[in-house]
GROMACS .gro file of C-alpha atoms in nm:
model
  190
    1MET     CA    1  11.633   7.467  10.110
    2SER     CA    2  11.299   7.616  10.020
    3GLN     CA    3  11.245   7.840   9.721
    4ASN     CA    4  11.298   8.149   9.938
    5GLY     CA    5  11.647   8.041  10.041
    6HIS     CA    6  11.610   7.911  10.394
    7THR     CA    7  11.556   7.568  10.538
    8PRO     CA    8  11.194   7.460  10.589
    9ASN     CA    9  11.049   7.574  10.921
   10GLN     CA   10  11.349   7.804  10.989
   11TYR     CA   11  11.126   8.111  10.967
   12GLU     CA   12  10.869   7.969  11.209
   13SER     CA   13  11.141   7.853  11.447
   14ILE     CA   14  11.292   8.201  11.460
   15ALA     CA   15  10.945   8.355  11.504
   16ARG     CA   16  10.882   8.132  11.807
   17LEU     CA   17  11.222   8.217  11.957
   18LEU     CA   18  11.164   8.593  11.916
   19ALA     CA   19  10.816   8.568  12.068
   20SER     CA   20  10.947   8.363  12.361
   21HIS     CA   21  11.183   8.653  12.440
   22GLN     CA   22  10.902   8.913  12.408
   23ILE     CA   23  11.043   9.058  12.086
   24THR     CA   24  10.752   9.159  11.867
   25ALA     CA   25  10.942   9.197  11.540
   26SER     CA   26  10.888   8.913  11.294
   27PRO     CA   27  11.183   8.734  11.134
   28ALA     CA   28  11.097   8.913  10.808
   29GLU     CA   29  11.108   9.250  10.982
   30MET     CA   30  11.441   9.164  11.148
   31HIS     CA   31  11.588   9.062  10.813
   32GLY     CA   32  11.444   9.375  10.651
   33ILE     CA   33  11.602   9.598  10.916
   34LEU     CA   34  11.938   9.426  10.875
   35SER     CA   35  11.910   9.449  10.497
   36GLY     CA   36  11.828   9.821  10.514
   37LEU     CA   37  12.119   9.885  10.750
   38VAL     CA   38  12.371   9.695  10.538
   39ALA     CA   39  12.241   9.824  10.204
   40GLY     CA   40  12.249  10.174  10.352
   41GLY     CA   41  12.622  10.149  10.421
   42LEU     CA   42  12.658   9.990  10.765
   43GLU     CA   43  13.012   9.869  10.822
   44MET     CA   44  13.032   9.493  10.767
   45ASP     CA   45  13.267   9.445  11.058
   46GLY     CA   46  13.060   9.176  11.229
   47LYS     CA   47  12.962   9.394  11.526
   48SER     CA   48  12.806   9.718  11.401
   49TRP     CA   49  12.474   9.553  11.320
   50LEU     CA   50  12.364   9.477  11.676
   51PRO     CA   51  12.323   9.825  11.836
   52PRO     CA   52  12.084   9.963  11.571
   53LEU     CA   53  11.892   9.635  11.571
   54TYR     CA   54  11.857   9.657  11.950
   55ASP     CA   55  11.732  10.013  11.916
   56LEU     CA   56  11.476   9.930  11.649
   57THR     CA   57  11.342   9.605  11.795
   58ASN     CA   58  11.419   9.579  12.167
   59ASN     CA   59  11.413   9.933  12.312
   60GLY     CA   60  11.793   9.947  12.297
   61LEU     CA   61  11.837   9.639  12.516
   62ALA     CA   62  12.080   9.367  12.409
   63PHE     CA   63  11.944   9.033  12.289
   64THR     CA   64  12.006   8.710  12.470
   65GLN     CA   65  12.283   8.493  12.330
   66ALA     CA   66  12.022   8.251  12.193
   67ILE     CA   67  11.875   8.525  11.974
   68LYS     CA   68  12.217   8.651  11.865
   69ASP     CA   69  12.312   8.295  11.771
   70VAL     CA   70  12.008   8.272  11.542
   71LEU     CA   71  12.037   8.620  11.390
   72GLU     CA   72  12.413   8.609  11.327
   73PRO     CA   73  12.387   8.356  11.039
   74LEU     CA   74  12.102   8.560  10.881
   75TYR     CA   75  12.319   8.871  10.900
   76GLN     CA   76  12.625   8.692  10.759
   77ARG     CA   77  12.423   8.540  10.476
   78LEU     CA   78  12.262   8.868  10.372
   79CYS     CA   79  12.601   9.043  10.378
   80GLN     CA   80  12.751   8.774  10.159
   81GLN     CA   81  12.457   8.785   9.920
   82LEU     CA   82  12.476   9.163   9.884
   83VAL     CA   83  12.853   9.163   9.831
   84ASP     CA   84  12.842   8.882   9.574
   85SER     CA   85  12.792   9.016   9.226
   86ASN     CA   86  12.570   8.729   9.109
   87PHE     CA   87  12.238   8.876   9.233
   88GLU     CA   88  12.157   8.599   9.480
   89PHE     CA   89  12.020   8.824   9.754
   90GLU     CA   90  11.704   8.673   9.903
   91VAL     CA   91  11.431   8.830  10.112
   92PHE     CA   92  11.367   8.625  10.429
   93LEU     CA   93  10.995   8.549  10.433
   94PRO     CA   94  10.757   8.287  10.572
   95ASP     CA   95  10.786   7.946  10.411
   96ASP     CA   96  10.627   7.896  10.069
   97ASP     CA   97  10.372   7.653  10.212
   98GLU     CA   98  10.227   7.917  10.445
   99GLN     CA   99   9.898   8.085  10.355
  100LEU     CA  100   9.935   8.372  10.108
  101PRO     CA  101   9.804   8.637  10.353
  102ASP     CA  102  10.079   8.533  10.600
  103ARG     CA  103  10.343   8.558  10.328
  104ILE     CA  104  10.207   8.899  10.221
  105GLN     CA  105  10.233   9.010  10.585
  106GLY     CA  106  10.595   8.894  10.571
  107LEU     CA  107  10.652   9.117  10.265
  108VAL     CA  108  10.499   9.410  10.449
  109ASP     CA  109  10.706   9.341  10.762
  110TRP     CA  110  11.027   9.305  10.559
  111THR     CA  111  10.959   9.627  10.369
  112GLN     CA  112  10.880   9.824  10.685
  113GLY     CA  113  11.198   9.685  10.843
  114PHE     CA  114  11.406   9.770  10.537
  115LEU     CA  115  11.279  10.127  10.535
  116ALA     CA  116  11.352  10.161  10.910
  117GLY     CA  117  11.705  10.021  10.874
  118TYR     CA  118  11.773  10.233  10.568
  119GLY     CA  119  11.636  10.543  10.741
  120VAL     CA  120  11.854  10.490  11.048
  121GLN     CA  121  12.163  10.429  10.838
  122VAL     CA  122  12.121  10.681  10.559
  123GLY     CA  123  11.886  10.943  10.699
  124ALA     CA  124  11.752  11.211  10.469
  125VAL     CA  125  12.030  11.200  10.210
  126LYS     CA  126  11.926  11.321   9.865
  127VAL     CA  127  11.937  11.033   9.616
  128ASN     CA  128  11.897  10.998   9.240
  129ASP     CA  129  11.554  10.969   9.076
  130ASP     CA  130  11.567  10.590   9.034
  131LEU     CA  131  11.641  10.538   9.401
  132THR     CA  132  11.380  10.794   9.506
  133GLU     CA  133  11.117  10.615   9.298
  134ALA     CA  134  11.219  10.274   9.437
  135LEU     CA  135  11.197  10.401   9.796
  136GLN     CA  136  10.855  10.551   9.724
  137ASP     CA  137  10.746  10.213   9.587
  138LEU     CA  138  10.868  10.050   9.909
  139ALA     CA  139  10.658  10.293  10.112
  140GLU     CA  140  10.354  10.179   9.913
  141ILE     CA  141  10.443   9.809   9.955
  142ALA     CA  142  10.479   9.867  10.330
  143ASN     CA  143  10.107   9.948  10.333
  144LEU     CA  144   9.980   9.653  10.128
  145SER     CA  145   9.666   9.479  10.243
  146THR     CA  146   9.696   9.111  10.329
  147GLU     CA  147   9.346   9.041  10.200
  148VAL     CA  148   9.356   8.824   9.891
  149ASP     CA  149   9.098   8.815   9.611
  150ASP     CA  150   8.939   8.490   9.502
  151ASP     CA  151   9.188   8.453   9.214
  152ASP     CA  152   9.471   8.295   9.412
  153ASP     CA  153   9.683   8.237   9.100
  154ALA     CA  154   9.690   8.608   9.017
  155ALA     CA  155   9.758   8.698   9.381
  156GLU     CA  156  10.040   8.442   9.397
  157ALA     CA  157  10.192   8.582   9.077
  158ALA     CA  158  10.170   8.937   9.216
  159PHE     CA  159  10.334   8.820   9.539
  160ILE     CA  160  10.627   8.671   9.346
  161GLU     CA  161  10.668   8.994   9.146
  162VAL     CA  162  10.672   9.208   9.461
  163GLU     CA  163  10.922   8.974   9.628
  164GLU     CA  164  11.150   9.002   9.324
  165TYR     CA  165  11.114   9.379   9.325
  166LEU     CA  166  11.217   9.394   9.692
  167ARG     CA  167  11.530   9.193   9.607
  168MET     CA  168  11.617   9.432   9.327
  169VAL     CA  169  11.560   9.743   9.538
  170ALA     CA  170  11.781   9.607   9.818
  171MET     CA  171  12.059   9.543   9.567
  172LEU     CA  172  12.008   9.886   9.408
  173VAL     CA  173  12.038  10.057   9.747
  174PHE     CA  174  12.345   9.849   9.831
  175ASN     CA  175  12.505   9.942   9.498
  176HIS     CA  176  12.451  10.307   9.585
  177PHE     CA  177  12.543  10.317   9.956
  178GLY     CA  178  12.680   9.978  10.055
  179LYS     CA  179  13.028   9.904  10.180
  180ARG     CA  180  13.224   9.588  10.133
  181PRO     CA  181  13.388   9.428  10.434
  182GLY     CA  182  13.679   9.646  10.535
  183GLY     CA  183  13.491   9.968  10.460
  184GLU     CA  184  13.531   9.982  10.082
  185THR     CA  185  13.243  10.161   9.912
  186LYS     CA  186  13.072   9.958   9.644
  187PRO     CA  187  13.090  10.129   9.304
  188THR     CA  188  12.769  10.302   9.200
  189VAL     CA  189  12.599  10.130   8.908
  190HIS     CA  190  12.407  10.352   8.666
   0.00000   0.00000   0.00000
């Protein structure tokens, strides 16, 4: 496993599969959408995740079985990570050995996907100040530039901080809206 929680080259393999089926969403965006849907309270019944994902990424058309077979484990893993109380949720991004601008684009894609999934699931529900601030931060992250200054060490450190923040926001949203398998609402943490 790589530092970001997936096997090496898994991200690129999924990206190629999506592109070969004319799906323009990146793996990071797909994971972000799924994360936003689940954190926003989507039923974890093993089937509710596909229709909104079709709508957001494939004009409402069903995926081929090959794509479903690749996305199903990502969905299952993120559900398990969000339900577990040990804070192991991971953002699905390009491999650590990819160029920093490509990984930053992955952050942007994931964040845009998360906001789309959250928006579809939750809508315009009024939330507490902490959650409002976190969602506003995500809107800013969704517009980050992928251009990197000459100081790669500082840019790398900033990347790691943003990735960690995305993890925390996803868990915060799940703690507020998320449902455990079987429809139980997760207790709100203050």
